Amino acid sequence: MLTERKHTLILIILLVSLPVFALLHLNSGQIDLGIGTMIDSMFSFNNENMNEVIAREIRIPRMLTALLVGGSLSIGGLLMQTLFRNPLAGPYVLGINSGSSLFVAFTIMTGVTFFQSDLGMIINALIGAFLFGLLILFFAGMVRNQISLLLVGIMLGSFTSAFISILETMSHAEELKVYMLWSLGSLQKVEFHQLGIISLIVFLGLIGALLISKQLNLLVLGEREAKSLGLNIKRIRYLIIGITALLTGVITAFCGPIAFVGLAVPNMVRILFKTQHHIVLITASFLLGAIFVMSVDAILQLLESWMVIPINAITSIIGAPIVVIIVFRRLR
Amino acid sequence: MRFYLLILLGFLLGCSSSKSSPENGEEIVSSEAPLAPIEIKYASHFKIDTAGNHYLLQIYDPNDGKLEKEIVIKQGHDYKFISLSATTNGMASILSQQSSIVGVSNHVELYDPTLIELYENNEIQEYGDKSSYSIEKIVNSEANLIIDSGFGQEFPGEAKLKKLGVEVIPLYDWRETHPLGKAEWIKVIGIITGKTNEAISFFQNVEKRYNEQIYRKHDDQSVSVLSGNLVGDIWYAPTGESYMGKLIKDAGGKYVYQSSTGSGSVSLTMEQVLRDNKQTDIWINPGFSEKNKILSINPHAKHLPCFKQVYCYSANMNKYWERSAAEPHLVLEDLIQIFHSNNLSESELNFYTEVD
């Protein structure tokens, strides 16, 4: 009872913190726009006013993208960690992002117009993420050691890189450049009108994850135990892969691969909540993930007058040591 | 006695005929007056001195200005080189010395028709870039030089190559901030290919034409100009003191970041670029030749008023990279046309095209 109260309290703190961090993010850019400009840009937009253009087309979409990226990648990571019962699992480490990257590379470098539309990019990224999710699931059945599964993920990443290198040699210089720039990862390329489709897909993924939270609680007990309690293991595995592909694929399509968020945040959440109750873990992962990426990006914005740092540099600086710490704990 | 006199006469005649023989390069040099150092007016990262009857090429590190390398370029020696820089390909082509090139990094980057033909006839081989080349393949070739775009670090395997008789020359033309400094590197290719006088004379002509154009258009700075594009989240704009900054200024453009200093670029966010370019007229060098590609990497570009008038050199990138360094007057000519011509016809441009 006490734990439940504690969980509720932390969730409320996270929920209240979310708009606070969103406002901090909105005000951390190099140009002082003021809250009035932001409101005007939303409700009485004047495209002749450059400050309103900056607010509506860059600042606000960047904040909402950070929120959606953090939330969805964190849930994707949590689902992977539950499915493989491995705290080191995550869409980036296991190669799910690589699947999206491979298909997006194909999308960009083929030059086919449909593929290069928003819908084409999303479909391809989702297919790539789903197929690589199935592949990692297949390998998970063959290797028992948790570290070995990560090595398989790294190998999938290497395989993807090699395949993309071959695609690169055959592609036109400008298409190649588009792909290289996409692969750097960015929160700034999402446009205002694209936020609708991204939000919808993330919302569907979030609802999907919440709907299977009870099955996820059973899965934590181990497959044999879960089966004896009536859980359809095959079905839940496909559902997890499908939801993760949805959440990871849409983000990868629009923002490029964003490293380590999916790995680091669910581990932070587990440390914070010390529970296997997935409705709590999913909600907290979404909120903490959103706050985490918004904070990282706000810091980057504050540093911009001094130096411009790519988002992946910071998420990796934070995420990679977490992997190392967990590996050492496991090996001990 | 008469027999010995005849032999002596024959020997003397033989000597004199070999000295005047045009087929024997080394002997021609030895009969000429000693070489003089070559004057370098604009370039900062090399000097050409003499060492007896040979040239001494001195390359200076662009980062600290210290002497990085000295190479004796023997006159009359038949240098064959692997060119890992497009500028070298272009300069060798201008001097009609394509046959001195036995290797390039990638044939798809070639522009000069003779070089392409030589590649198709297997007289030029591909060697990849410096990170992936094969030492054995180089040693197995005729090459005794590798000319590479220097990046201030030792060429991988350089010590081994030197032992095997292959010298590496870093070409720092791309670090020169004056357009004529870049062009002056043709003198290096000139001494290597034995076309010193042709290279000097070509450069003098370029210098004359470049300077004539500056003075004609210099006063009119009514057109504001933006350059560069986003790489990831960072917009790299050349500084006012850089090669491109100088070209824009010499072409009579009012460059938005003209006051920025240094030889490289300034890093900006898209927000800063939008704020600084509310009134900018023309955008050059976006890195892409189609607007939809610009938008795919930088969707916010459409909010720049200058998105209506974008010019790039990337429609024919191979031509630009091969020829622009040696012929900056043609780049300047393009920019002057773009900035000041009311009825601009693309056929009048040498390197640039309008982005559609």
XYZ file of C-alpha atoms in Angstrom:
688
model
C 0.000 0.000 0.000
C 2.807 2.289 0.992
C 4.680 1.387 -2.188
C 1.637 2.115 -4.289
C 1.326 5.543 -2.708
C 4.986 6.158 -3.317
C 4.575 5.139 -6.964
C 1.580 7.431 -7.366
C 3.463 10.292 -5.792
C 6.488 9.862 -8.110
C 4.182 9.587 -11.116
C 2.410 12.801 -10.105
C 5.776 14.540 -9.685
C 6.795 13.346 -13.165
C 3.464 14.420 -14.631
C 3.744 17.901 -13.107
C 7.400 18.157 -14.139
C 6.564 17.445 -17.760
C 5.009 20.858 -18.591
C 7.654 22.575 -16.455
C 10.439 20.986 -18.510
C 8.490 21.712 -21.690
C 8.402 25.412 -20.791
C 12.092 25.366 -19.865
C 12.846 23.744 -23.210
C 10.803 26.343 -25.074
C 12.757 29.118 -23.391
C 16.252 27.683 -23.750
C 16.856 28.682 -27.388
C 19.394 31.305 -28.415
C 16.747 33.729 -29.584
C 14.519 35.293 -26.934
C 11.040 34.753 -28.369
C 8.849 35.327 -25.329
C 5.764 33.372 -24.400
C 3.522 35.897 -26.230
C 5.205 35.102 -29.554
C 4.768 31.382 -28.916
C 1.072 31.806 -28.206
C 0.595 34.086 -31.225
C 2.438 31.604 -33.440
C -0.053 28.948 -32.448
C -3.312 30.889 -32.506
C -2.821 33.892 -34.809
C 0.146 32.867 -36.912
C 1.688 35.550 -39.098
C 4.162 33.985 -41.500
C 5.705 37.406 -42.218
C 6.934 37.606 -38.646
C 10.193 35.636 -38.478
C 10.030 35.210 -34.699
C 6.633 33.568 -35.032
C 7.979 31.395 -37.836
C 10.865 30.330 -35.603
C 8.472 29.601 -32.729
C 5.933 27.670 -34.796
C 8.243 25.848 -37.177
C 11.294 25.187 -35.023
C 10.975 25.808 -31.300
C 7.569 24.249 -30.578
C 7.960 21.233 -32.919
C 11.431 20.628 -31.463
C 10.037 20.525 -27.919
C 7.139 18.243 -28.883
C 9.503 16.014 -30.878
C 11.813 15.712 -27.873
C 8.790 14.716 -25.785
C 7.610 12.097 -28.279
C 11.105 10.733 -28.953
C 11.882 10.327 -25.267
C 8.519 8.785 -24.450
C 8.316 6.336 -27.311
C 11.925 5.129 -27.321
C 11.763 4.574 -23.572
C 8.622 2.449 -23.857
C 10.224 0.568 -26.782
C 13.264 -0.127 -24.607
C 11.155 -1.224 -21.657
C 9.194 -3.662 -23.838
C 12.415 -5.140 -25.230
C 13.868 -5.517 -21.743
C 10.747 -7.317 -20.567
C 10.531 -9.543 -23.621
C 14.148 -10.665 -23.391
C 14.294 -10.320 -19.605
C 17.493 -8.412 -20.148
C 18.159 -4.928 -18.737
C 20.654 -4.303 -21.522
C 18.058 -4.713 -24.246
C 16.826 -1.708 -26.173
C 15.836 -0.864 -29.738
C 19.215 0.732 -30.469
C 21.405 -1.936 -28.884
C 19.424 -4.879 -30.278
C 19.464 -3.573 -33.809
C 15.777 -2.625 -34.189
C 16.912 0.901 -35.121
C 19.334 -0.687 -37.584
C 16.387 -2.364 -39.314
C 14.650 0.987 -39.674
C 17.900 2.577 -40.836
C 18.417 -0.071 -43.485
C 14.941 0.383 -44.897
C 15.154 4.170 -44.703
C 18.531 4.017 -46.483
C 16.840 1.984 -49.179
C 14.006 4.534 -49.237
C 16.303 7.518 -49.628
C 18.764 5.977 -52.051
C 16.280 4.415 -54.469
C 14.974 7.836 -55.467
C 11.398 6.482 -55.817
C 9.042 9.390 -55.055
C 6.483 7.437 -53.001
C 9.177 6.040 -50.732
C 10.443 9.554 -50.101
C 7.075 10.864 -48.912
C 6.319 10.969 -45.172
C 4.091 7.920 -45.491
C 6.682 6.001 -47.515
C 9.375 6.739 -44.949
C 7.135 5.662 -42.045
C 6.032 2.439 -43.746
C 9.593 1.486 -44.604
C 10.939 2.339 -41.160
C 8.145 0.299 -39.539
C 8.734 -2.697 -41.796
C 12.473 -2.542 -41.109
C 11.984 -2.298 -37.354
C 9.426 -5.136 -37.329
C 11.554 -7.500 -39.453
C 14.652 -6.900 -37.366
C 12.551 -7.335 -34.232
C 11.469 -10.771 -35.490
C 15.052 -11.592 -36.362
C 16.303 -10.761 -32.884
C 13.404 -12.774 -31.449
C 14.523 -15.742 -33.520
C 18.096 -15.427 -32.257
C 16.868 -14.965 -28.695
C 15.431 -18.476 -28.893
C 18.852 -19.819 -29.819
C 21.067 -18.049 -27.282
C 20.514 -18.288 -23.571
C 23.147 -15.828 -22.411
C 21.966 -12.223 -22.125
C 25.296 -10.780 -23.263
C 25.288 -13.076 -26.323
C 21.975 -11.593 -27.405
C 23.546 -8.133 -27.305
C 26.380 -9.399 -29.466
C 23.783 -10.635 -31.942
C 22.269 -7.126 -31.886
C 25.688 -5.599 -32.540
C 26.228 -8.067 -35.386
C 22.876 -7.061 -36.887
C 24.061 -3.463 -36.685
C 27.320 -4.383 -38.445
C 25.447 -6.319 -41.094
C 23.206 -3.314 -41.695
C 26.190 -0.961 -41.913
C 27.851 -3.233 -44.454
C 24.708 -3.453 -46.542
C 24.222 0.316 -46.377
C 27.862 0.782 -47.473
C 27.106 -1.257 -50.577
C 23.983 0.845 -51.206
C 26.117 3.965 -50.792
C 28.566 2.929 -53.494
C 25.666 2.563 -55.917
C 23.799 5.714 -55.033
C 24.019 9.232 -56.401
C 26.150 11.674 -54.385
C 23.225 13.857 -53.333
C 21.011 10.944 -52.216
C 23.967 9.594 -50.301
C 24.389 12.956 -48.601
C 20.692 13.052 -47.643
C 21.067 9.627 -46.037
C 24.307 10.511 -44.227
C 22.695 13.632 -42.777
C 19.570 11.711 -41.750
C 21.726 9.090 -40.015
C 23.247 11.758 -37.735
C 19.913 11.988 -35.900
C 18.134 15.245 -35.155
C 15.099 16.569 -33.326
C 14.905 19.670 -35.449
C 13.720 18.368 -38.779
C 10.164 17.561 -37.749
C 7.720 20.115 -39.107
C 4.604 21.362 -37.417
C 2.261 19.533 -39.788
C 4.094 16.209 -39.260
C 3.517 16.258 -35.523
C -0.050 14.993 -36.017
C 0.911 11.686 -37.613
C 3.830 11.119 -35.247
C 1.674 11.835 -32.207
C -1.054 9.514 -33.469
C 1.353 6.601 -33.974
C 3.055 7.187 -30.614
C -0.372 7.387 -28.955
C -1.388 4.060 -30.542
C 1.879 2.511 -29.362
C 1.393 3.858 -25.843
C -2.184 2.563 -25.636
C -1.057 -0.788 -27.069
C 1.675 -1.055 -24.437
C -0.730 -0.184 -21.627
C -3.243 -2.755 -22.909
C -0.705 -5.569 -22.701
C 0.730 -4.467 -19.350
C -0.879 -7.368 -17.466
C 0.615 -9.914 -19.878
C 3.975 -8.181 -19.481
C 3.706 -8.651 -15.705
C 3.265 -12.385 -16.291
C 6.112 -12.549 -18.795
C 8.514 -11.264 -16.147
C 7.878 -14.466 -14.178
C 9.482 -16.513 -16.935
C 7.980 -18.211 -19.972
C 7.141 -21.516 -18.256
C 5.395 -19.795 -15.370
C 3.599 -17.384 -17.690
C 2.414 -20.254 -19.895
C 1.062 -22.122 -16.885
C -0.894 -18.994 -15.999
C -2.532 -19.060 -19.434
C -0.405 -16.531 -21.321
C -0.155 -17.043 -25.070
C 3.601 -16.541 -25.330
C 3.779 -16.475 -29.126
C 1.040 -13.872 -29.403
C 2.485 -11.583 -26.754
C 5.934 -11.762 -28.338
C 4.565 -10.640 -31.696
C 2.538 -7.903 -29.997
C 5.620 -6.616 -28.193
C 7.676 -6.624 -31.380
C 4.818 -4.917 -33.263
C 4.380 -2.155 -30.671
C 8.131 -1.615 -30.368
C 8.429 -1.436 -34.158
C 5.616 1.121 -34.239
C 7.183 3.305 -31.551
C 10.763 3.014 -32.767
C 10.046 3.018 -36.476
C 8.093 6.279 -36.538
C 10.730 8.084 -34.493
C 13.597 6.715 -36.595
C 11.820 7.687 -39.816
C 11.531 11.336 -38.798
C 14.495 11.898 -36.493
C 17.081 9.334 -37.525
C 18.576 6.896 -35.046
C 18.653 8.314 -31.502
C 21.041 6.362 -29.323
C 20.672 4.834 -25.847
C 17.448 6.571 -24.726
C 15.558 3.271 -24.950
C 18.173 1.567 -22.845
C 18.980 4.171 -20.237
C 15.513 5.469 -19.279
C 13.770 2.132 -18.439
C 16.725 1.258 -16.218
C 16.415 4.607 -14.449
C 12.698 3.932 -14.026
C 13.338 0.490 -12.524
C 15.834 1.989 -10.070
C 13.322 4.692 -9.158
C 10.255 2.480 -8.802
C 11.704 -0.947 -7.913
C 8.626 -2.695 -9.300
C 7.648 -5.075 -12.077
C 4.193 -3.579 -12.336
C 4.121 -2.642 -16.010
C 1.336 -0.107 -15.973
C 3.559 1.937 -13.642
C 6.740 1.195 -15.592
C 5.183 2.121 -18.951
C 3.677 5.370 -17.683
C 6.856 6.313 -15.851
C 9.078 5.396 -18.829
C 7.012 7.630 -21.087
C 7.123 10.571 -18.664
C 10.758 10.197 -17.602
C 11.847 9.532 -21.196
C 10.103 12.703 -22.355
C 11.640 14.724 -19.506
C 15.077 13.175 -20.135
C 15.208 14.017 -23.854
C 13.687 17.477 -23.325
C 16.314 18.210 -20.639
C 19.183 16.965 -22.801
C 17.943 19.014 -25.733
C 17.390 22.104 -23.570
C 21.007 21.842 -22.374
C 22.121 21.548 -25.993
C 20.135 24.680 -26.840
C 21.723 26.577 -23.958
C 25.180 25.509 -25.149
C 24.480 26.546 -28.734
C 26.043 30.000 -28.337
C 29.252 28.259 -27.340
C 29.123 25.110 -29.438
C 26.536 23.118 -31.375
C 26.509 19.490 -30.225
C 24.497 16.705 -31.891
C 21.848 15.100 -29.653
C 23.328 11.616 -30.118
C 26.630 12.732 -28.609
C 24.939 13.553 -25.305
C 22.549 10.580 -25.219
C 25.547 8.301 -25.878
C 27.673 9.981 -23.210
C 24.888 9.277 -20.708
C 23.717 5.932 -22.127
C 27.001 4.118 -22.794
C 28.249 4.269 -19.178
C 24.875 2.883 -18.037
C 25.457 -0.161 -20.284
C 28.945 -0.608 -18.837
C 27.681 -0.327 -15.243
C 24.948 -2.910 -15.861
C 27.395 -5.298 -17.579
C 29.802 -5.053 -14.619
C 26.979 -5.686 -12.154
C 25.923 -8.762 -14.110
C 29.454 -10.135 -14.403
C 30.156 -9.714 -10.697
C 97.413 8.627 -84.290
C 94.831 9.636 -86.871
C 92.679 6.794 -85.582
C 92.828 8.141 -82.007
C 92.052 11.671 -83.213
C 88.987 10.351 -85.014
C 87.831 8.580 -81.853
C 88.375 11.757 -79.792
C 86.504 13.847 -82.366
C 83.688 11.325 -82.419
C 83.512 11.372 -78.631
C 83.387 15.174 -78.495
C 80.709 15.311 -81.195
C 78.771 12.661 -79.366
C 78.892 14.682 -76.159
C 77.768 17.886 -77.782
C 74.915 16.181 -79.633
C 73.667 14.522 -76.447
C 73.619 17.868 -74.614
C 71.507 19.484 -77.269
C 69.277 16.472 -77.804
C 65.655 17.339 -76.914
C 64.985 13.686 -76.051
C 67.288 13.732 -73.076
C 65.641 15.851 -70.436
C 68.327 15.663 -67.753
C 71.014 16.804 -70.137
C 68.939 19.771 -71.297
C 68.643 20.954 -67.717
C 72.310 20.632 -67.071
C 73.081 22.792 -70.103
C 70.663 25.559 -69.019
C 71.230 28.333 -66.508
C 70.691 27.327 -62.847
C 67.050 27.275 -61.707
C 65.693 30.234 -59.762
C 63.173 29.917 -56.904
C 59.608 30.379 -58.095
C 57.765 33.405 -56.758
C 54.671 32.551 -54.724
C 52.362 35.554 -54.362
C 49.130 34.351 -52.793
C 49.513 30.796 -51.488
C 50.548 30.395 -47.843
C 51.185 26.695 -47.499
C 54.014 25.989 -49.946
C 57.204 27.487 -51.334
C 59.365 26.429 -54.237
C 63.087 26.883 -53.725
C 65.965 25.356 -55.609
C 68.494 22.683 -54.756
C 71.140 22.752 -57.443
C 69.455 21.961 -60.692
C 66.341 20.713 -59.023
C 63.389 22.298 -57.304
C 62.874 21.999 -53.583
C 59.179 21.888 -52.732
C 58.477 23.019 -49.169
C 55.060 22.271 -47.715
C 53.930 24.175 -44.618
C 51.457 22.838 -42.079
C 48.340 25.064 -42.401
C 47.609 24.674 -38.681
C 50.840 26.077 -37.255
C 52.669 27.393 -40.327
C 55.704 25.213 -39.596
C 57.631 23.474 -42.347
C 56.028 20.051 -42.692
C 57.893 18.515 -45.573
C 60.667 19.190 -48.089
C 60.760 17.216 -51.289
C 63.331 17.489 -54.042
C 61.572 17.560 -57.398
C 64.147 16.419 -59.912
C 63.898 18.239 -63.190
C 63.780 15.969 -66.185
C 62.643 13.075 -64.014
C 59.597 11.273 -65.332
C 57.182 11.497 -62.415
C 54.141 9.262 -62.476
C 51.665 9.890 -59.732
C 48.529 8.664 -58.061
C 46.248 11.625 -57.612
C 43.909 11.407 -54.640
C 42.756 14.990 -55.062
C 40.358 16.333 -57.684
C 42.336 19.597 -57.782
C 45.436 17.697 -58.914
C 43.444 15.991 -61.666
C 42.190 19.363 -62.835
C 45.581 21.066 -62.736
C 47.292 18.184 -64.559
C 44.528 18.358 -67.190
C 44.982 22.103 -67.645
C 48.699 21.480 -68.267
C 47.809 18.593 -70.653
C 49.734 16.207 -68.421
C 47.006 13.648 -67.829
C 49.424 10.889 -68.840
C 51.468 11.580 -65.687
C 48.527 10.311 -63.636
C 48.488 6.537 -63.197
C 45.898 6.355 -60.466
C 42.915 8.154 -58.967
C 40.793 7.482 -55.911
C 37.504 6.843 -57.717
C 36.784 7.043 -61.427
C 33.219 8.274 -60.896
C 34.653 11.543 -59.593
C 36.508 12.299 -62.839
C 35.456 15.178 -65.071
C 38.211 15.619 -67.668
C 37.364 13.550 -70.797
C 41.008 12.553 -71.335
C 41.263 11.234 -67.794
C 38.045 9.287 -68.269
C 39.404 7.841 -71.515
C 42.675 6.883 -69.842
C 40.700 5.144 -67.100
C 38.605 3.293 -69.659
C 41.801 2.187 -71.426
C 43.180 0.886 -68.113
C 45.991 3.410 -68.166
C 44.624 4.928 -64.979
C 43.678 2.635 -62.091
C 41.455 3.205 -59.078
C 43.203 3.179 -55.698
C 40.393 4.141 -53.292
C 40.927 6.776 -50.657
C 43.828 6.938 -48.261
C 42.056 4.826 -45.674
C 41.502 1.897 -47.989
C 44.339 1.815 -50.515
C 46.568 -1.214 -51.086
C 50.319 -0.640 -50.655
C 51.076 -3.629 -52.881
C 48.951 -2.230 -55.670
C 50.797 1.089 -55.470
C 54.213 -0.543 -55.427
C 53.187 -2.671 -58.365
C 52.301 0.451 -60.358
C 54.602 2.926 -62.102
C 53.810 5.567 -59.481
C 56.661 7.297 -57.689
C 54.448 9.965 -56.114
C 51.094 10.161 -54.380
C 49.444 13.572 -54.337
C 46.802 13.759 -51.669
C 44.544 16.405 -50.138
C 46.464 16.862 -46.910
C 44.617 16.833 -43.624
C 47.600 17.662 -41.400
C 48.224 14.028 -40.520
C 50.738 11.607 -41.913
C 49.492 9.632 -44.879
C 48.759 6.074 -43.668
C 51.775 3.834 -44.404
C 53.845 6.795 -45.596
C 57.105 5.479 -44.091
C 56.665 2.137 -45.853
C 55.849 3.836 -49.130
C 58.957 6.007 -48.852
C 61.153 2.946 -48.347
C 59.590 1.506 -51.475
C 60.400 4.669 -53.439
C 57.025 6.383 -53.352
C 56.857 9.933 -51.946
C 53.635 11.506 -50.661
C 52.899 15.161 -51.330
C 50.056 16.737 -49.352
C 48.114 19.309 -51.343
C 46.831 22.018 -49.036
C 45.154 24.066 -51.735
C 41.835 23.653 -49.921
C 43.256 25.400 -46.859
C 44.176 28.540 -48.806
C 41.878 31.440 -48.043
C 42.672 33.533 -51.114
C 41.130 32.147 -54.312
C 44.352 32.953 -56.145
C 46.306 31.164 -53.415
C 44.362 28.021 -54.245
C 45.035 28.523 -57.948
C 48.742 29.052 -57.347
C 49.150 25.371 -56.419
C 49.237 24.719 -60.154
C 52.902 25.700 -59.878
C 53.469 22.568 -57.765
C 51.864 20.400 -60.420
C 53.911 22.347 -62.996
C 57.311 21.514 -61.458
C 56.306 17.868 -60.978
C 55.171 17.396 -64.560
C 58.027 19.397 -66.068
C 55.648 22.148 -67.178
C 56.886 24.893 -64.867
C 56.752 27.721 -67.382
C 53.311 26.717 -68.630
C 52.000 26.596 -65.055
C 53.465 30.014 -64.230
C 52.076 31.535 -67.377
C 48.631 29.937 -66.807
C 48.568 31.291 -63.262
C 49.573 34.792 -64.392
C 46.683 34.794 -66.820
C 44.241 33.643 -64.104
C 45.576 36.284 -61.719
C 45.143 39.012 -64.314
C 41.599 37.984 -65.182
C 40.585 37.556 -61.544
C 41.909 40.965 -60.501
C 40.368 42.708 -63.503
C 36.946 41.413 -62.538
C 37.214 42.472 -58.897
C 37.872 46.062 -59.727
C 35.030 46.243 -62.205
C 32.300 45.125 -59.779
C 33.676 45.909 -56.366
C 31.628 48.987 -55.510
C 28.168 47.479 -55.913
C 27.284 45.587 -52.733
C 23.519 45.765 -52.913
C 22.842 42.032 -53.027
C 22.886 40.158 -49.717
C 24.104 36.577 -49.784
C 23.837 33.472 -47.597
C 26.081 30.437 -48.062
C 26.162 26.877 -46.673
C 23.540 24.551 -45.238
C 22.717 22.330 -42.301
C 24.907 19.346 -41.510
C 22.984 17.511 -38.838
C 21.720 20.329 -36.638
C 24.547 22.707 -37.479
C 24.591 25.245 -40.286
C 28.164 25.667 -41.425
C 28.594 29.081 -43.044
C 31.993 30.046 -44.448
C 33.608 32.901 -42.546
C 34.090 36.300 -44.131
C 37.838 35.653 -44.272
C 37.510 32.242 -45.903
C 37.901 31.336 -49.559
C 34.159 31.611 -50.215
C 33.804 34.755 -48.092
C 36.502 36.410 -50.190
C 34.898 35.303 -53.452
C 31.509 36.704 -52.408
C 33.119 39.982 -51.421
C 35.141 40.179 -54.647
C 31.974 39.475 -56.615
C 30.256 42.453 -54.982
C 27.959 40.470 -52.694
C 27.059 41.573 -49.182
C 27.749 38.393 -47.278
C 25.635 38.041 -44.137
C 28.515 36.592 -42.101
C 31.215 38.824 -43.630
C 32.407 39.993 -40.201
C 33.133 36.458 -38.994
C 36.818 35.653 -38.701
C 39.035 32.628 -39.254
C 39.747 30.526 -42.284
C 36.991 27.924 -41.849
C 33.327 28.284 -41.068
C 30.997 29.522 -38.359
C 28.572 27.077 -36.748
C 25.014 28.329 -36.500
C 21.659 26.939 -35.490
C 18.726 27.073 -37.883
C 17.052 29.582 -35.573
C 20.035 31.917 -35.874
C 20.102 31.509 -39.642
C 16.404 32.367 -39.913
C 16.856 35.389 -37.648
C 19.908 36.676 -39.549
C 18.503 36.168 -43.034
C 15.091 37.807 -42.962
C 16.052 40.061 -45.869
C 18.749 38.007 -47.640
C 18.383 37.912 -51.417
C 20.434 34.973 -52.621
C 21.498 31.627 -51.180
C 24.522 29.890 -52.650
C 26.171 26.511 -52.068
C 23.335 24.639 -50.334
C 25.030 21.339 -51.231
C 22.137 20.071 -53.353
C 20.932 20.735 -56.859
C 17.204 20.214 -56.184
C 14.974 22.077 -53.758
C 13.195 18.907 -52.648
C 16.531 17.463 -51.547
C 17.350 20.634 -49.626
C 13.983 20.329 -47.900
C 14.525 16.676 -47.097
C 17.558 17.520 -44.974
C 16.411 20.967 -43.909
C 12.625 21.392 -44.088
C 12.811 24.804 -42.426
C 14.779 26.173 -45.383
C 11.503 27.106 -47.053
C 11.055 29.888 -44.495
C 14.165 31.669 -45.745
C 13.170 34.419 -48.195
C 16.294 33.570 -50.241
C 14.940 30.045 -50.803
C 13.415 31.580 -53.941
C 16.867 32.196 -55.390
C 19.262 29.367 -54.706
C 22.373 28.575 -56.736
C 24.658 25.606 -56.418
C 27.714 24.109 -58.057
C 26.652 20.586 -57.185
C 24.787 19.911 -60.430
C 28.196 19.214 -61.955
C 30.229 18.527 -58.884
C 33.091 16.751 -60.690
C 33.698 19.774 -62.889
C 33.656 22.121 -59.919
C 36.076 20.117 -57.805
C 38.459 19.526 -60.704
C 38.529 22.973 -62.239
C 37.392 25.624 -59.761
C 40.604 25.687 -57.719
C 42.787 26.405 -60.733
C 40.307 28.784 -62.364
C 38.873 31.000 -59.598
C 38.233 33.780 -62.117
C 35.515 31.564 -63.595
C 33.922 31.049 -60.174
C 34.101 34.804 -59.611
C 32.561 35.385 -63.024
C 29.639 33.097 -62.063
C 29.054 34.863 -58.765
C 29.146 38.279 -60.416
C 26.544 37.074 -62.928
C 24.364 35.603 -60.171
C 24.568 38.706 -57.969
C 24.324 41.436 -60.591
C 22.787 40.151 -63.794
C 19.136 40.990 -64.364
C 18.545 38.454 -67.082
C 20.742 35.610 -66.028
C 21.086 32.804 -68.510
C 22.396 29.505 -67.124
C 24.395 28.937 -70.285
C 26.543 31.893 -69.262
C 27.576 30.228 -66.023
C 30.699 28.102 -65.749
C 30.020 26.055 -62.623
C 26.803 27.211 -61.016
C 23.187 26.358 -61.776
C 19.964 27.606 -60.292
C 18.376 25.137 -57.896
C 14.848 24.167 -58.972
